mmCIF file of C-alpha atoms in Angstrom:
data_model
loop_
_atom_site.group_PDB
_atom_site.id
_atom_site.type_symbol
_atom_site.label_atom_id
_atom_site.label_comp_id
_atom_site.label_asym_id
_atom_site.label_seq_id
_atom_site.Cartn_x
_atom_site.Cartn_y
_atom_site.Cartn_z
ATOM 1 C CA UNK A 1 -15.570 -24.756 -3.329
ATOM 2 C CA UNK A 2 -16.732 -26.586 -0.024
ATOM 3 C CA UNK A 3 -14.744 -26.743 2.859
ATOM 4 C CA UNK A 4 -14.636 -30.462 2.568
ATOM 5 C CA UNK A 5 -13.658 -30.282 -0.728
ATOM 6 C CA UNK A 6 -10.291 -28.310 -0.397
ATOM 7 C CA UNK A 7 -6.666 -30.232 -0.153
ATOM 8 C CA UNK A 8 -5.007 -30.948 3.205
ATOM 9 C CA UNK A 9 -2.021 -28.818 2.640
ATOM 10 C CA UNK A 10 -4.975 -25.780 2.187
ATOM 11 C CA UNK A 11 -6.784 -26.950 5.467
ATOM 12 C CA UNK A 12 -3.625 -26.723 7.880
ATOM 13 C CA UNK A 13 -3.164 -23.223 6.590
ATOM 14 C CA UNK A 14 -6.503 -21.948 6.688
ATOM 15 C CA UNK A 15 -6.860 -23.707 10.396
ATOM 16 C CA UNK A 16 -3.030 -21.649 11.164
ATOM 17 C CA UNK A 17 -4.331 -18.692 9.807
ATOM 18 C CA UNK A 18 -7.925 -18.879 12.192
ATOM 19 C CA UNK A 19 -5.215 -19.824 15.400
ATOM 20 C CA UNK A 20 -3.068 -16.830 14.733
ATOM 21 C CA UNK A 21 -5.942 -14.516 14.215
ATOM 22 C CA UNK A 22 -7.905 -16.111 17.704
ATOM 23 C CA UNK A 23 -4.201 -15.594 19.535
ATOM 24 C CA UNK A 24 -4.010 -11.989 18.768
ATOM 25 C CA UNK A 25 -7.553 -11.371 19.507
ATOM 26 C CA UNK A 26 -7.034 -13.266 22.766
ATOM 27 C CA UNK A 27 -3.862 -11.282 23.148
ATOM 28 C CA UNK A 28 -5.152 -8.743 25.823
ATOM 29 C CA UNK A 29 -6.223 -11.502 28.241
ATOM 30 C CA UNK A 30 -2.450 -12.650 28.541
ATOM 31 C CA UNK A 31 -0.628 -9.540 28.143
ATOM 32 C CA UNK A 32 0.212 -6.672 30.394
ATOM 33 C CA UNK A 33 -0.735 -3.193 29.073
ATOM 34 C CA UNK A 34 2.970 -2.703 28.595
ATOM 35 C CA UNK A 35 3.232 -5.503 26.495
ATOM 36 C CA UNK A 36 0.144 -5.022 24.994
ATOM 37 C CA UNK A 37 1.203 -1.798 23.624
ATOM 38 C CA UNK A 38 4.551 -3.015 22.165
ATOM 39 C CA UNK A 39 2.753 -5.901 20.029
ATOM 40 C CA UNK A 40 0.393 -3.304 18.576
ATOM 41 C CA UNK A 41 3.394 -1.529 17.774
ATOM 42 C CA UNK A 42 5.132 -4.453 16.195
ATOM 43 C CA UNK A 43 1.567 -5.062 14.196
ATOM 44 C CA UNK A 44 1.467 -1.610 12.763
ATOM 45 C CA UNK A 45 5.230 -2.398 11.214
ATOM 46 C CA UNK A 46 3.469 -5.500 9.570
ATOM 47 C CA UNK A 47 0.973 -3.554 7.693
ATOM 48 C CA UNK A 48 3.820 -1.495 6.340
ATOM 49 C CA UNK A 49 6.067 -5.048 5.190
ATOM 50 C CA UNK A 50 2.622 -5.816 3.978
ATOM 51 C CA UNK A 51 2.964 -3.159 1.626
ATOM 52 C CA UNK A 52 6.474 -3.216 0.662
ATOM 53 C CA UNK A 53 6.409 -7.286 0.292
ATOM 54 C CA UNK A 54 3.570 -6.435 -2.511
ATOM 55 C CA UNK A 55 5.861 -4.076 -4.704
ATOM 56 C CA UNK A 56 9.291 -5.432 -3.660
ATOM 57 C CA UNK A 57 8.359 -9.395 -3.370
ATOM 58 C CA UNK A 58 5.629 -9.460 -6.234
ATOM 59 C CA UNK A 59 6.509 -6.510 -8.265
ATOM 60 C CA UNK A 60 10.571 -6.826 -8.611
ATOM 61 C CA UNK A 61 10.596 -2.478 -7.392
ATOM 62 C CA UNK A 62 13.006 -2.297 -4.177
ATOM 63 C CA UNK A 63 11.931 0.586 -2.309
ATOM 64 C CA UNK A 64 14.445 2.818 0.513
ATOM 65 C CA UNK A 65 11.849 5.467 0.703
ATOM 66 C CA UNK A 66 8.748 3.624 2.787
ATOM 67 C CA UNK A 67 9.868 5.615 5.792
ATOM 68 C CA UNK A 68 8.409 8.739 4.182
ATOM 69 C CA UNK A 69 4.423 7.230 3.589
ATOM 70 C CA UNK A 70 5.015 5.845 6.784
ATOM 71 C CA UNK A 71 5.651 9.492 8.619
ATOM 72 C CA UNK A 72 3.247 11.626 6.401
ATOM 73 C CA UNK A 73 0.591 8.906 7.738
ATOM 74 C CA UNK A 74 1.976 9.517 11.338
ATOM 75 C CA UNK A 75 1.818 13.496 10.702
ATOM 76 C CA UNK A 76 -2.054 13.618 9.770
ATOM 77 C CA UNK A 77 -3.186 11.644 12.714
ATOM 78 C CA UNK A 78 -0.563 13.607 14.483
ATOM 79 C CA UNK A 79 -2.065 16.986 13.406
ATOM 80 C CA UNK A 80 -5.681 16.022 14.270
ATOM 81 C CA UNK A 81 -4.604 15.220 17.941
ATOM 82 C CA UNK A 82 -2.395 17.592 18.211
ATOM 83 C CA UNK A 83 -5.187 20.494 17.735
ATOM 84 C CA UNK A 84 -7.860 18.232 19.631
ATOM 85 C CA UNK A 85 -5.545 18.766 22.467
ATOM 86 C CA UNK A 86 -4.649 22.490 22.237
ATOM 87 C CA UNK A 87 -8.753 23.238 22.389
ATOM 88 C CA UNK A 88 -8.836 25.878 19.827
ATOM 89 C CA UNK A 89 -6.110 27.736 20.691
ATOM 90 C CA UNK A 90 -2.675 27.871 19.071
ATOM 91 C CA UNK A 91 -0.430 24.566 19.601
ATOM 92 C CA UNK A 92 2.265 25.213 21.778
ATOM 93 C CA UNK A 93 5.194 24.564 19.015
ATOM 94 C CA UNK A 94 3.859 27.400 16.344
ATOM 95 C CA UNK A 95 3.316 29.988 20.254
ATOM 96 C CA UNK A 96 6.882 29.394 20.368
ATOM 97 C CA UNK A 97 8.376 30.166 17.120
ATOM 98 C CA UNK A 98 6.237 32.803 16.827
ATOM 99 C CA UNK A 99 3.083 32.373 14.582
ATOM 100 C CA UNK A 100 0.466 34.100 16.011
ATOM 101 C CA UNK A 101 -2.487 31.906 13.800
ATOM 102 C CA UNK A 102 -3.499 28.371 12.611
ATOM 103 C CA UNK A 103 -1.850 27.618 9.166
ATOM 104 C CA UNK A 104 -4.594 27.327 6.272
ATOM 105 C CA UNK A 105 -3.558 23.736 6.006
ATOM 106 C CA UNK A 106 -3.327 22.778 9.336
ATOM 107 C CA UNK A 107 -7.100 23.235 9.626
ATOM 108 C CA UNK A 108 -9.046 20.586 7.907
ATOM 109 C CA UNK A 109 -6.956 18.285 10.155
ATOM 110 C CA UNK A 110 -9.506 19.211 13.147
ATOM 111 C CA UNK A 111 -11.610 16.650 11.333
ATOM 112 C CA UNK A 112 -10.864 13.040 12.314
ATOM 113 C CA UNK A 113 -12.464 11.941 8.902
ATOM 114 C CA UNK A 114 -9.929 14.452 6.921
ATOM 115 C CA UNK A 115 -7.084 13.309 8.958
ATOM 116 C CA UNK A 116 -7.913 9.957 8.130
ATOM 117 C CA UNK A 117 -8.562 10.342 4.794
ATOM 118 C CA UNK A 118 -4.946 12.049 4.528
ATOM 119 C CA UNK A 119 -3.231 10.171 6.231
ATOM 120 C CA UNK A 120 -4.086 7.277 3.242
ATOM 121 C CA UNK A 121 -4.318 9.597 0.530
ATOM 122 C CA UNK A 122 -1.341 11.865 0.579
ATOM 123 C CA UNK A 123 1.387 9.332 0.700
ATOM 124 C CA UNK A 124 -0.706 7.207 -1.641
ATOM 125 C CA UNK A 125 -0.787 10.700 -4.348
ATOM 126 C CA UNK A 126 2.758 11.380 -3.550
ATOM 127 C CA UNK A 127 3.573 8.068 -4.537
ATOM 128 C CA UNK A 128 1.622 7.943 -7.478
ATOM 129 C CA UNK A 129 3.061 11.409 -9.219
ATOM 130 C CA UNK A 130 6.372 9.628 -8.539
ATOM 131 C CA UNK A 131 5.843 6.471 -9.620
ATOM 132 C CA UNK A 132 3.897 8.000 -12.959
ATOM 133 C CA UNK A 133 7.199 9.864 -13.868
ATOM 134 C CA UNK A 134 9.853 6.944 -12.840
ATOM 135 C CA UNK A 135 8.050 3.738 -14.256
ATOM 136 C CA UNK A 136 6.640 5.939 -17.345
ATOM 137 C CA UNK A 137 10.578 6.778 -18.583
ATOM 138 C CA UNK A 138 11.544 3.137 -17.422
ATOM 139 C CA UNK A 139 13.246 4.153 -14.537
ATOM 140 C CA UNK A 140 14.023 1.013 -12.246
ATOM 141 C CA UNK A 141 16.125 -1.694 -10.639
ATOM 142 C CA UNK A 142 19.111 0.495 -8.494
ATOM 143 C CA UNK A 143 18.325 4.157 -10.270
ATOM 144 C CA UNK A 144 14.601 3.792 -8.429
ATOM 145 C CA UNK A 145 16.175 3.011 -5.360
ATOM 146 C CA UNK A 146 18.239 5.662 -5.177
ATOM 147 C CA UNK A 147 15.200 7.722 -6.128
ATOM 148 C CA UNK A 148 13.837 7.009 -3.060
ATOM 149 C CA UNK A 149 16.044 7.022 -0.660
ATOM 150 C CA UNK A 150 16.618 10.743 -2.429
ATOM 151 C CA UNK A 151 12.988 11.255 -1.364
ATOM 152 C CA UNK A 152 13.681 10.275 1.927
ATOM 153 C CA UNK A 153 16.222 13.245 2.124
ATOM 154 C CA UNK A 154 13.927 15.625 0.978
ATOM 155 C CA UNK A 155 11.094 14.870 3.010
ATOM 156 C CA UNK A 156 13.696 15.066 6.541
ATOM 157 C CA UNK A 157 15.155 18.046 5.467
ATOM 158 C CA UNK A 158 11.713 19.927 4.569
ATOM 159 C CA UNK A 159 10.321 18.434 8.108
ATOM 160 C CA UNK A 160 12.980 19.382 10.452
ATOM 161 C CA UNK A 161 13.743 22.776 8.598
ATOM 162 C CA UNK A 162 9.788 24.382 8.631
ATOM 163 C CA UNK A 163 9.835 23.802 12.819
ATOM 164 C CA UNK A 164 6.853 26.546 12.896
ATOM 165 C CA UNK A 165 4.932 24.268 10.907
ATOM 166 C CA UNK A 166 5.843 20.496 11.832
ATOM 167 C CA UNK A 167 7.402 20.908 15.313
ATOM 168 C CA UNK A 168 11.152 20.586 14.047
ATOM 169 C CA UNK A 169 13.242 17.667 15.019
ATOM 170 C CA UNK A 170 11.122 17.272 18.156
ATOM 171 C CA UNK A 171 8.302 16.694 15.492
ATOM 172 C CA UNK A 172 4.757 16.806 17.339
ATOM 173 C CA UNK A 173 3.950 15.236 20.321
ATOM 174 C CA UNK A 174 2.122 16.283 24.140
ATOM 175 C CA UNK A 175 -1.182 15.319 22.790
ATOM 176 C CA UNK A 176 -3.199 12.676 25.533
ATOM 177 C CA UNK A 177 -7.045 12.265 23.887
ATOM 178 C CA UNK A 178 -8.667 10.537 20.888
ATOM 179 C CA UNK A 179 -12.498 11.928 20.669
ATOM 180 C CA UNK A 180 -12.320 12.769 24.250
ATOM 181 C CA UNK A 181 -11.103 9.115 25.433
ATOM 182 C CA UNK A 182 -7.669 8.911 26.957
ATOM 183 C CA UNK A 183 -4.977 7.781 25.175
ATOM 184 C CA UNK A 184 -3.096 6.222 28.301
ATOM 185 C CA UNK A 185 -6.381 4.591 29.396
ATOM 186 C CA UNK A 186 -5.946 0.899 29.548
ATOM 187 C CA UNK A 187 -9.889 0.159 27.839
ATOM 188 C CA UNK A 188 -8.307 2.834 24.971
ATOM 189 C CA UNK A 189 -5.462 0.717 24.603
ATOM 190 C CA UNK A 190 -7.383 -2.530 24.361
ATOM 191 C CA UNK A 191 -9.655 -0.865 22.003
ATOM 192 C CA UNK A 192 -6.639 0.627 19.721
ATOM 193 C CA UNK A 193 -4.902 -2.778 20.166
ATOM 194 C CA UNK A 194 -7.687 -4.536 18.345
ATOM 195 C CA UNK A 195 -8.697 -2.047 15.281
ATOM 196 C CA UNK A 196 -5.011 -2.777 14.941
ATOM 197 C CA UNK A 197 -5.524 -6.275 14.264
ATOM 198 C CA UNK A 198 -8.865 -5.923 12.803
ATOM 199 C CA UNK A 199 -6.937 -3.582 10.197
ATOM 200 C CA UNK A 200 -3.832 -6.196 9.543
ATOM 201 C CA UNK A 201 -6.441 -9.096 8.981
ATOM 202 C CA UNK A 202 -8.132 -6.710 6.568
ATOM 203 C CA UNK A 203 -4.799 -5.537 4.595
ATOM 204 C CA UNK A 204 -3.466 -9.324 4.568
ATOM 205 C CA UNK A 205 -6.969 -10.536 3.164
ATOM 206 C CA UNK A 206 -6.731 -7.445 0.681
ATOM 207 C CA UNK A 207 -3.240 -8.099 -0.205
ATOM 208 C CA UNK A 208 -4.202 -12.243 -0.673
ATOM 209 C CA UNK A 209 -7.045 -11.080 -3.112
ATOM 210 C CA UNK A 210 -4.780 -8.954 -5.044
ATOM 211 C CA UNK A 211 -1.757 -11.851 -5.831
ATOM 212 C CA UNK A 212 -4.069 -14.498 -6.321
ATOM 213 C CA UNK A 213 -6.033 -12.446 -8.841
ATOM 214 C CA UNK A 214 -5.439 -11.261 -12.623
ATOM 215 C CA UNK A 215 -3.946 -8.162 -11.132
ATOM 216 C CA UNK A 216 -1.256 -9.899 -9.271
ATOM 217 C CA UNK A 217 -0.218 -12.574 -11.611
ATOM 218 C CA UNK A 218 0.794 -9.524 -14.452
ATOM 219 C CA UNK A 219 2.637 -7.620 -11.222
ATOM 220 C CA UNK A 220 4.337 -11.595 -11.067
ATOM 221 C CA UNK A 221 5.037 -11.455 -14.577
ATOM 222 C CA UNK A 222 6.309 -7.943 -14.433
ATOM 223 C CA UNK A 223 8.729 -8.888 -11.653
ATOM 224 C CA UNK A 224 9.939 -12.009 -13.814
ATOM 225 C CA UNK A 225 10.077 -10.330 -17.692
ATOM 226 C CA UNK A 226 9.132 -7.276 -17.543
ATOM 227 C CA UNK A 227 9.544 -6.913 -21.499
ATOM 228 C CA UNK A 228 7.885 -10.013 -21.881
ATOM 229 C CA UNK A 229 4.742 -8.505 -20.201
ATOM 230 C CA UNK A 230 5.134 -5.078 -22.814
ATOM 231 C CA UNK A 231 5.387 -7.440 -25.772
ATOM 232 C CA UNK A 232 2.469 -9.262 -24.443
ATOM 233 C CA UNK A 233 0.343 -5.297 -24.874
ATOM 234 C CA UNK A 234 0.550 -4.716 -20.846
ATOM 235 C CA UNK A 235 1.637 -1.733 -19.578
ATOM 236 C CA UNK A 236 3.674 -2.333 -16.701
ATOM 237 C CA UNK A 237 4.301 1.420 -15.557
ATOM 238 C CA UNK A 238 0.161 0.925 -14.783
ATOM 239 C CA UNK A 239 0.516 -1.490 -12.576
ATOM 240 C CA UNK A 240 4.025 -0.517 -11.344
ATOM 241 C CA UNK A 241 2.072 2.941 -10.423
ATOM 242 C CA UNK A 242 -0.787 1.414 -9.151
ATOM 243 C CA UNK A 243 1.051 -1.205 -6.637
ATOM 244 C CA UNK A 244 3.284 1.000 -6.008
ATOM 245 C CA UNK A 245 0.657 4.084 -4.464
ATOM 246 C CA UNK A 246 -1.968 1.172 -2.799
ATOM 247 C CA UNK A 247 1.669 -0.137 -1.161
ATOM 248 C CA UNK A 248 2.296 3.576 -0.061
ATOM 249 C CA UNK A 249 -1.604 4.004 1.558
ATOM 250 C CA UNK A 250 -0.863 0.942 3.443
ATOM 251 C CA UNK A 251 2.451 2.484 4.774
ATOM 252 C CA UNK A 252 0.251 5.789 6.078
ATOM 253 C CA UNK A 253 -2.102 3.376 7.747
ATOM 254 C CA UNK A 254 0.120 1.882 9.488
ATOM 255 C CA UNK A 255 2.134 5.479 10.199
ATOM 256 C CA UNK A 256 -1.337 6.558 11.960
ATOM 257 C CA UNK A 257 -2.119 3.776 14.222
ATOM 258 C CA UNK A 258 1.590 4.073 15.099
ATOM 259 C CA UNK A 259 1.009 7.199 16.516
ATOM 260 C CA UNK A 260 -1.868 5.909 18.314
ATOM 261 C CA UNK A 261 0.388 3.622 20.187
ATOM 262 C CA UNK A 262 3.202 5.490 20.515
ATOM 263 C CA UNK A 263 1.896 9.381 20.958
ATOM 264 C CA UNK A 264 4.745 11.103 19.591
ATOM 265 C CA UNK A 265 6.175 11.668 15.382
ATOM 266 C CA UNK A 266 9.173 12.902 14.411
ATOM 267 C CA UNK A 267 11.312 13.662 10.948
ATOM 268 C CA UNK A 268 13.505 10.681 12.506
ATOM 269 C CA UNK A 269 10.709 8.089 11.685
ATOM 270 C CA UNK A 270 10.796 9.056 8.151
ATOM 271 C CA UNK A 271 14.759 8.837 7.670
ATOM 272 C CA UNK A 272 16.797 6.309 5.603
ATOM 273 C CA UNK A 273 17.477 3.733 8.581
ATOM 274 C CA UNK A 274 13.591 3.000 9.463
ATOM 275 C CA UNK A 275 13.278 2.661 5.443
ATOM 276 C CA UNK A 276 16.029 0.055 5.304
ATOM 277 C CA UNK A 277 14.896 -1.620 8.549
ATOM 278 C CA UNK A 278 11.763 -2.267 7.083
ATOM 279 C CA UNK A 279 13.204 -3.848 4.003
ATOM 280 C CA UNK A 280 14.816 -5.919 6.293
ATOM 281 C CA UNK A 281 11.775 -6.954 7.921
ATOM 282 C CA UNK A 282 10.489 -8.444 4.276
ATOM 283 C CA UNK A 283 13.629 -9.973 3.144
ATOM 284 C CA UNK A 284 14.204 -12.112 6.548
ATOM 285 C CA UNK A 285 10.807 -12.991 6.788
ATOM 286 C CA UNK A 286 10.562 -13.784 3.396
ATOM 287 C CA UNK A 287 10.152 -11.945 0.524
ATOM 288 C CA UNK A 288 6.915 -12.777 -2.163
ATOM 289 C CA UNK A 289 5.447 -14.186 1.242
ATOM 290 C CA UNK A 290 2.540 -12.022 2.541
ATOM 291 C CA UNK A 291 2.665 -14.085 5.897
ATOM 292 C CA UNK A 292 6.587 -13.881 5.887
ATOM 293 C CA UNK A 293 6.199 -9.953 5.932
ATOM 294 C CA UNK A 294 4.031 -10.337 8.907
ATOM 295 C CA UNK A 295 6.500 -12.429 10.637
ATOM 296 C CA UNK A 296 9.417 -10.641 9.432
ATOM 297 C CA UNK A 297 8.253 -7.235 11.441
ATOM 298 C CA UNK A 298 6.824 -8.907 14.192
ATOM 299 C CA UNK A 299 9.826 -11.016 15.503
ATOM 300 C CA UNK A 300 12.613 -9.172 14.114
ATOM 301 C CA UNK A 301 11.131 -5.962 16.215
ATOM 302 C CA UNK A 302 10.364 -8.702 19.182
ATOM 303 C CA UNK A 303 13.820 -9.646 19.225
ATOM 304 C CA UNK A 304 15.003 -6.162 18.815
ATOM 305 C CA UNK A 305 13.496 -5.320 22.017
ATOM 306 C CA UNK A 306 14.358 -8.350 23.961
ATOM 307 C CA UNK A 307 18.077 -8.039 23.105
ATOM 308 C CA UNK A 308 17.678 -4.123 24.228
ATOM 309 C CA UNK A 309 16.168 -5.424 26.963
ATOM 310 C CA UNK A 310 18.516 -8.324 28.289
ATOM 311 C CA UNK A 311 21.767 -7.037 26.771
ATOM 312 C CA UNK A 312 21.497 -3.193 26.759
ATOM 313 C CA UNK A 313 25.777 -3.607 25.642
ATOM 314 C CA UNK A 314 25.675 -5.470 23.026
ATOM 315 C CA UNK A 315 22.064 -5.806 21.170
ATOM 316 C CA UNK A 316 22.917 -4.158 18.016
ATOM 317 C CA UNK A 317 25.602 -6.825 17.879
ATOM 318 C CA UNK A 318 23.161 -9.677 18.738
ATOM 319 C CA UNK A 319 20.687 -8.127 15.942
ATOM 320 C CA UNK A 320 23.293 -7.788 13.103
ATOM 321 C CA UNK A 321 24.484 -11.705 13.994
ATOM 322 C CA UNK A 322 20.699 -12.861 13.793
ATOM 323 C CA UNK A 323 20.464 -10.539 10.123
ATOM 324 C CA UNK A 324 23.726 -12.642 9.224
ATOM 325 C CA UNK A 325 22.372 -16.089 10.511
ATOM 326 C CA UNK A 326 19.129 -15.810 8.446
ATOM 327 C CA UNK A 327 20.347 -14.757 5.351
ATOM 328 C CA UNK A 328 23.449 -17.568 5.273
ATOM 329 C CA UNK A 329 21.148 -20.249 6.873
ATOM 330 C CA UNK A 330 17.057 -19.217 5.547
ATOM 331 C CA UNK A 331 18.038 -17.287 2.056
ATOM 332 C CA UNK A 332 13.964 -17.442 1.564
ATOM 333 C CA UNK A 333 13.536 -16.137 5.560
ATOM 334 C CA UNK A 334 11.003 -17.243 7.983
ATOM 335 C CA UNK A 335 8.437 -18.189 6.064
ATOM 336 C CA UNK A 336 10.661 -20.466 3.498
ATOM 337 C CA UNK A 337 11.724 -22.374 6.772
ATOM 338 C CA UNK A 338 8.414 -23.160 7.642
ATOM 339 C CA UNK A 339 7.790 -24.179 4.387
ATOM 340 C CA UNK A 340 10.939 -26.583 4.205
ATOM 341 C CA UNK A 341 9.738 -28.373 7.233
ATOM 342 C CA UNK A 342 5.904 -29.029 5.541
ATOM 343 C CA UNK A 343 7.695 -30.243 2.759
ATOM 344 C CA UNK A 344 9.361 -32.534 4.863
ATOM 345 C CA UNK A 345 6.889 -33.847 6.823
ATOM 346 C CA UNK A 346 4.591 -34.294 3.367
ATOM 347 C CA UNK A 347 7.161 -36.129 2.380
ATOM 348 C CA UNK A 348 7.851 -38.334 5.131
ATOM 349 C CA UNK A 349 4.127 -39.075 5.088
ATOM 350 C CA UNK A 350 4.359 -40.099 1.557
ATOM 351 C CA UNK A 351 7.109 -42.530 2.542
ATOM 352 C CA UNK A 352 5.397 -43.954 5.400
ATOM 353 C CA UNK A 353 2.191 -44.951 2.611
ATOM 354 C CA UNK A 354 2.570 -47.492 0.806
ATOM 355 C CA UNK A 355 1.630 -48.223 -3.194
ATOM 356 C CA UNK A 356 -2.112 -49.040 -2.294
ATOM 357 C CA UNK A 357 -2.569 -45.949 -0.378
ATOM 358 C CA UNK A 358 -2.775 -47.339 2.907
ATOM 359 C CA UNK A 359 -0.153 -45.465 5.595
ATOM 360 C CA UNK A 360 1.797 -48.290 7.149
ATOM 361 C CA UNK A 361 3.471 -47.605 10.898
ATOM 362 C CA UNK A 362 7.361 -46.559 10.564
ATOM 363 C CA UNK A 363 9.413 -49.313 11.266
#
């Protein structure tokens, strides 16, 4: 359809979408390096609601166990830099408690291709055998979350236990160089900063495709009547499975440009409070709302640092009121707000025209 062709109401949005996407491009022009690296932080986290909005908002499956795709993603590209910066030899961590050679499956991570390749697939397999076993036997609503947050247990405990093998609870850090560029270099940081948004343009446009097309209206259907959809000769474990896993590569995306950013993983990143926090990012900005998931990660984690910031005493207090204000106030989040007020203003315009079409002045 041509441009000119398309209603209003589709115009504004595609002209807000165009603005955001110029503003974070333009982002490194305004923004300290400091800064700089905190919002590509804060965009990482959206790729991850971007994932969890799509099973959770669209699919009706409530998920405490993102934390884990989110850390296994961290891990690979954590592994690759970690033995780019020992130089062949033995990392530090394994010296120390004693291994005196690489593990077998620590070395196809000297590869930045495998690492990034693993970092997508493994948490996208792992969620795929579970999801195949849970959603085949009907398993759903609060025994899946449980499930998962179970998972999340496992995966801490294995992490922190095998400290030869994944650094412990210090998990695996001391690593400075990506393909011989300097992490802490402030041209590496602009460069990171950008494939960061280049990557959360590309997962929002793939996640739009996917709810506007035949695949997302069944995972719509599914979230609504789920037997409906079975009567109907859909399978919804299929597409449970398959939204489930593509929501789970997302979440090891994200989990590797993290460490990008950041330079350190840990078993703490994959524990049950950055799971729930990252529910919480979807439901206040709006849950079934692609853009409210982007919102939702990006301010909440704003204001979580400018409360630290400001009000080192009493943040967490400051945070829990705001989670408490939204809900009461915005039950649909950030996104339904927005929404309300073009509503109102459509219909305010509509007022102000009168039965022949022509817009009269206010009086």
């Amino acid at each position: 359809m041509p441009i000119r062709n398309l209603p209003a109401r589709r115009l504004w949005l595609l002209a807000a979408y165009a603005a955001a996407a110029a503003a974070l491009f333009c982002a490194p022009l305004a923004l300290s390096d400091f800064r700089l690296n905190l919002l590509a932080k804060f965009l990482a986290y959206a790729i991850v609601a971007l994932g969890l909005d799509l099973i959770w908002g669209y699919t009706g499956i409530l998920s405490l166990g993102h934390g884990v795709f989110f850390g296994l993603g961290g891990y690979a590209m954590a592994m690759y830099l970690k033995l780019e910066a020992s130089g062949g030899r033995l990392p530090d961590f394994m010296d120390w408690s004693g291994l005196t050679k690489l593990p077998w499956f620590w070395k196809p991570f000297e590869s930045l291709g495998f690492a990034l390749a693993a970092g997508i697939l493994l948490p996208a397999l792992l969620a795929l055998f579970l999801g195949y076993f849970t959603f085949r036997n009907r398993i759903r609503g609060v025994y899946f979350t449980i499930l998962t947050q179970a998972l999340v247990i496992i995966a801490t405990t294995l992490f922190v236990g095998q400290q030869a093998y994944t650094g412990g609870t210090n998990g695996l850090t001391g690593y400075g160089k990506l393909l011989g560029h300097s992490l802490g270099a402030p041209e590496t940081k602009r460069a990171l900063y950008v494939a960061t948004v280049a990557v959360l343009i590309g997962a929002f446009l793939l996640c739009r495709f996917l709810v506007k097309s035949r695949f997302g209206k069944v995972l719509r259907a599914i979230r609504d009547a789920e037997n409906r959809v079975r009567f109907l000769g859909y399978d919804p474990a299929v597409y449970q499975t398959a939204a489930f896993a593509f929501s789970a590569g997302l979440a090891g995306l994200a989990g590797m440009l993290f460490v990008l950013h950041v330079g350190i993983v840990s078993p703490s990143m994959m524990g049950i409070v950055p799971s729930i926090e990252m529910v919480l990012w979807v439901a206040i900005g709006g849950r079934g709302t692609l853009i409210g998931a982007v919102l939702g990660a990006v301010l909440l984690n704003y204001a979580k640092s400018a409360f630290s910031e400001s009000y080192p005493d009493m943040w967490m207090m400051l945070m829990g009121a705001l989670f408490v204000a939204v809900v009461v106030f915005l039950p649909k989040g950030a996104a339904g707000a927005f929404g309300l007020l073009a509503k109102g203003f459509g219909r305010r315009r509509a007022a102000d025209e009168g039965a022949d079409g022509v817009r009269y002045p206010a009086v």
